[in-house]
């Protein structure tokens, strides 16, 4: 029998340790290629099965300034949103206007911008987990104040 080398041994180890019944999501082996496009990002995120996590969302736009928002997701649904600096709960009226309250929501926003298509869509994905770390969307070229930027930091699995 031939020995298993390189990516095959890492993948086998990843699969074996992922099936142990633990609630903790798997972490991809370091030999997986870095995620650089929407298709591989979504596939990677889905394959990892991360359903409970927390992240900080920073929004950049031509709108009233606002604190970063810490969003907690459990079993795929947002369960809380608090302002990062003050620790105060984000009012429900504001939560309802957030364009995305989960990684899946951010990926759907990217899909929407690509399908529309937006005049400019720039996205950077986390190289191993696949979630969008930053995105910039300019919906209509030469229209003032329709641009939005989103940055995801401190994503932590729960």
mmCIF file of C-alpha atoms in Angstrom:
data_model
loop_
_atom_site.group_PDB
_atom_site.id
_atom_site.type_symbol
_atom_site.label_atom_id
_atom_site.label_comp_id
_atom_site.label_asym_id
_atom_site.label_seq_id
_atom_site.Cartn_x
_atom_site.Cartn_y
_atom_site.Cartn_z
ATOM 1 C CA UNK A 1 0.000 0.000 0.000
ATOM 2 C CA UNK A 2 1.327 3.445 -0.932
ATOM 3 C CA UNK A 3 1.758 6.033 1.845
ATOM 4 C CA UNK A 4 -0.517 9.091 1.732
ATOM 5 C CA UNK A 5 1.336 12.363 1.233
ATOM 6 C CA UNK A 6 0.663 16.102 0.963
ATOM 7 C CA UNK A 7 -2.868 17.349 0.591
ATOM 8 C CA UNK A 8 -4.337 13.833 0.640
ATOM 9 C CA UNK A 9 -3.070 13.126 4.165
ATOM 10 C CA UNK A 10 -4.247 16.545 5.380
ATOM 11 C CA UNK A 11 -7.659 16.019 3.826
ATOM 12 C CA UNK A 12 -7.954 12.535 5.340
ATOM 13 C CA UNK A 13 -6.955 13.874 8.760
ATOM 14 C CA UNK A 14 -9.445 16.730 8.365
ATOM 15 C CA UNK A 15 -12.257 14.331 7.438
ATOM 16 C CA UNK A 16 -11.484 11.911 10.236
ATOM 17 C CA UNK A 17 -11.334 14.599 12.904
ATOM 18 C CA UNK A 18 -14.461 16.281 11.538
ATOM 19 C CA UNK A 19 -16.630 13.226 12.050
ATOM 20 C CA UNK A 20 -16.005 12.735 15.762
ATOM 21 C CA UNK A 21 -19.395 14.075 16.829
ATOM 22 C CA UNK A 22 -17.913 17.242 18.288
ATOM 23 C CA UNK A 23 -20.036 20.380 18.056
ATOM 24 C CA UNK A 24 -16.969 22.449 17.155
ATOM 25 C CA UNK A 25 -16.619 23.165 13.442
ATOM 26 C CA UNK A 26 -13.653 21.827 11.576
ATOM 27 C CA UNK A 27 -10.721 24.032 10.681
ATOM 28 C CA UNK A 28 -9.360 23.552 7.168
ATOM 29 C CA UNK A 29 -5.916 22.079 6.769
ATOM 30 C CA UNK A 30 -3.222 24.585 5.923
ATOM 31 C CA UNK A 31 -2.622 22.770 2.642
ATOM 32 C CA UNK A 32 -5.995 23.790 1.211
ATOM 33 C CA UNK A 33 -5.593 26.456 -1.476
ATOM 34 C CA UNK A 34 -6.418 30.018 -0.460
ATOM 35 C CA UNK A 35 -9.934 31.212 -1.302
ATOM 36 C CA UNK A 36 -9.936 34.005 -3.884
ATOM 37 C CA UNK A 37 -13.357 33.908 -5.595
ATOM 38 C CA UNK A 38 -17.047 33.812 -4.629
ATOM 39 C CA UNK A 39 -17.670 30.208 -5.697
ATOM 40 C CA UNK A 40 -14.794 28.750 -3.726
ATOM 41 C CA UNK A 41 -15.544 31.051 -0.769
ATOM 42 C CA UNK A 42 -19.125 29.866 -0.470
ATOM 43 C CA UNK A 43 -18.132 26.250 -0.953
ATOM 44 C CA UNK A 44 -15.413 26.496 1.693
ATOM 45 C CA UNK A 45 -17.705 28.228 4.229
ATOM 46 C CA UNK A 46 -20.452 25.648 3.655
ATOM 47 C CA UNK A 47 -18.045 22.699 3.843
ATOM 48 C CA UNK A 48 -16.736 23.862 7.196
ATOM 49 C CA UNK A 49 -20.243 23.844 8.665
ATOM 50 C CA UNK A 50 -19.673 26.894 10.846
ATOM 51 C CA UNK A 51 -23.160 27.783 12.105
ATOM 52 C CA UNK A 52 -22.432 29.577 15.400
ATOM 53 C CA UNK A 53 -20.006 32.494 15.459
ATOM 54 C CA UNK A 54 -19.517 36.141 16.337
ATOM 55 C CA UNK A 55 -18.057 38.912 14.190
ATOM 56 C CA UNK A 56 -17.704 42.668 14.114
ATOM 57 C CA UNK A 57 -19.207 44.452 11.120
ATOM 58 C CA UNK A 58 -17.807 47.820 10.090
ATOM 59 C CA UNK A 59 -19.838 49.758 7.536
ATOM 60 C CA UNK A 60 -18.458 52.555 5.382
ATOM 61 C CA UNK A 61 -20.929 54.715 3.481
ATOM 62 C CA UNK A 62 -22.113 58.253 2.868
ATOM 63 C CA UNK A 63 -24.501 58.059 5.796
ATOM 64 C CA UNK A 64 -24.541 58.968 9.468
ATOM 65 C CA UNK A 65 -21.488 57.590 11.256
ATOM 66 C CA UNK A 66 -22.164 54.580 13.422
ATOM 67 C CA UNK A 67 -20.228 52.349 15.762
ATOM 68 C CA UNK A 68 -19.134 48.954 14.549
ATOM 69 C CA UNK A 69 -21.702 46.258 15.320
ATOM 70 C CA UNK A 70 -20.873 42.947 16.977
ATOM 71 C CA UNK A 71 -23.203 40.296 15.573
ATOM 72 C CA UNK A 72 -23.684 36.906 17.194
ATOM 73 C CA UNK A 73 -25.034 34.074 15.053
ATOM 74 C CA UNK A 74 -26.208 30.752 16.482
ATOM 75 C CA UNK A 75 -27.416 27.869 14.347
ATOM 76 C CA UNK A 76 -27.209 30.126 11.303
ATOM 77 C CA UNK A 77 -29.443 32.936 12.639
ATOM 78 C CA UNK A 78 -28.527 36.241 14.235
ATOM 79 C CA UNK A 79 -29.335 36.205 17.946
ATOM 80 C CA UNK A 80 -27.817 39.526 19.004
ATOM 81 C CA UNK A 81 -26.386 42.763 17.680
ATOM 82 C CA UNK A 82 -24.581 45.168 19.986
ATOM 83 C CA UNK A 83 -22.527 48.269 19.381
ATOM 84 C CA UNK A 84 -18.844 47.401 19.753
ATOM 85 C CA UNK A 85 -17.739 50.424 21.811
ATOM 86 C CA UNK A 86 -20.748 51.159 23.976
ATOM 87 C CA UNK A 87 -21.967 47.583 24.463
ATOM 88 C CA UNK A 88 -25.520 48.801 23.939
ATOM 89 C CA UNK A 89 -28.006 46.675 22.033
ATOM 90 C CA UNK A 90 -28.585 47.823 18.479
ATOM 91 C CA UNK A 91 -32.223 48.982 18.256
ATOM 92 C CA UNK A 92 -34.538 46.646 16.356
ATOM 93 C CA UNK A 93 -35.326 49.470 13.932
ATOM 94 C CA UNK A 94 -31.629 49.606 12.984
ATOM 95 C CA UNK A 95 -31.156 45.832 12.909
ATOM 96 C CA UNK A 96 -33.977 45.602 10.387
ATOM 97 C CA UNK A 97 -32.041 47.881 8.019
ATOM 98 C CA UNK A 98 -28.762 45.931 8.128
ATOM 99 C CA UNK A 99 -28.026 44.478 4.711
ATOM 100 C CA UNK A 100 -26.555 41.325 6.204
ATOM 101 C CA UNK A 101 -26.541 39.801 9.684
ATOM 102 C CA UNK A 102 -24.578 36.625 8.916
ATOM 103 C CA UNK A 103 -21.817 35.360 6.649
ATOM 104 C CA UNK A 104 -24.498 33.746 4.496
ATOM 105 C CA UNK A 105 -26.206 37.138 4.242
ATOM 106 C CA UNK A 106 -22.956 38.789 3.177
ATOM 107 C CA UNK A 107 -22.409 36.087 0.547
ATOM 108 C CA UNK A 108 -25.986 36.646 -0.690
ATOM 109 C CA UNK A 109 -25.290 40.392 -0.926
ATOM 110 C CA UNK A 110 -22.248 39.637 -3.081
ATOM 111 C CA UNK A 111 -24.404 37.403 -5.301
ATOM 112 C CA UNK A 112 -26.993 40.175 -5.610
ATOM 113 C CA UNK A 113 -24.364 42.763 -6.530
ATOM 114 C CA UNK A 114 -22.867 40.422 -9.129
ATOM 115 C CA UNK A 115 -26.267 39.592 -10.642
ATOM 116 C CA UNK A 116 -27.518 43.170 -10.830
ATOM 117 C CA UNK A 117 -24.624 43.881 -11.821
ATOM 118 C CA UNK A 118 -23.119 46.558 -9.621
ATOM 119 C CA UNK A 119 -20.788 48.987 -11.377
ATOM 120 C CA UNK A 120 -17.999 48.007 -8.974
ATOM 121 C CA UNK A 121 -17.776 44.947 -6.755
ATOM 122 C CA UNK A 122 -14.512 44.292 -4.928
ATOM 123 C CA UNK A 123 -14.362 41.505 -2.353
ATOM 124 C CA UNK A 124 -11.561 39.993 -0.313
ATOM 125 C CA UNK A 125 -12.225 36.601 1.269
ATOM 126 C CA UNK A 126 -10.636 35.018 4.315
ATOM 127 C CA UNK A 127 -8.064 32.722 2.669
ATOM 128 C CA UNK A 128 -8.898 29.593 4.658
ATOM 129 C CA UNK A 129 -12.444 30.032 6.027
ATOM 130 C CA UNK A 130 -13.980 31.680 2.957
ATOM 131 C CA UNK A 131 -16.052 34.419 4.589
ATOM 132 C CA UNK A 132 -15.902 37.904 3.019
ATOM 133 C CA UNK A 133 -13.414 39.988 5.016
ATOM 134 C CA UNK A 134 -14.070 43.161 3.070
ATOM 135 C CA UNK A 135 -16.272 44.287 0.247
ATOM 136 C CA UNK A 136 -16.901 47.481 -1.633
ATOM 137 C CA UNK A 137 -20.004 47.933 -3.758
ATOM 138 C CA UNK A 138 -20.724 50.866 -6.057
ATOM 139 C CA UNK A 139 -24.202 50.111 -7.330
ATOM 140 C CA UNK A 140 -24.389 52.742 -10.092
ATOM 141 C CA UNK A 141 -21.415 54.348 -11.821
ATOM 142 C CA UNK A 142 -21.370 58.156 -11.644
ATOM 143 C CA UNK A 143 -24.146 58.268 -9.034
ATOM 144 C CA UNK A 144 -23.204 60.035 -5.828
ATOM 145 C CA UNK A 145 -23.441 58.408 -2.419
ATOM 146 C CA UNK A 146 -24.608 54.921 -3.430
ATOM 147 C CA UNK A 147 -21.353 53.210 -2.472
ATOM 148 C CA UNK A 148 -21.062 50.905 0.531
ATOM 149 C CA UNK A 149 -18.124 49.164 2.140
ATOM 150 C CA UNK A 150 -18.283 46.354 4.681
ATOM 151 C CA UNK A 151 -15.465 44.890 6.714
ATOM 152 C CA UNK A 152 -15.728 41.784 8.871
ATOM 153 C CA UNK A 153 -13.217 41.496 11.701
ATOM 154 C CA UNK A 154 -12.755 39.300 14.751
ATOM 155 C CA UNK A 155 -14.826 36.378 13.451
ATOM 156 C CA UNK A 156 -14.817 33.845 16.282
ATOM 157 C CA UNK A 157 -16.434 30.434 16.235
ATOM 158 C CA UNK A 158 -18.686 29.729 19.212
#
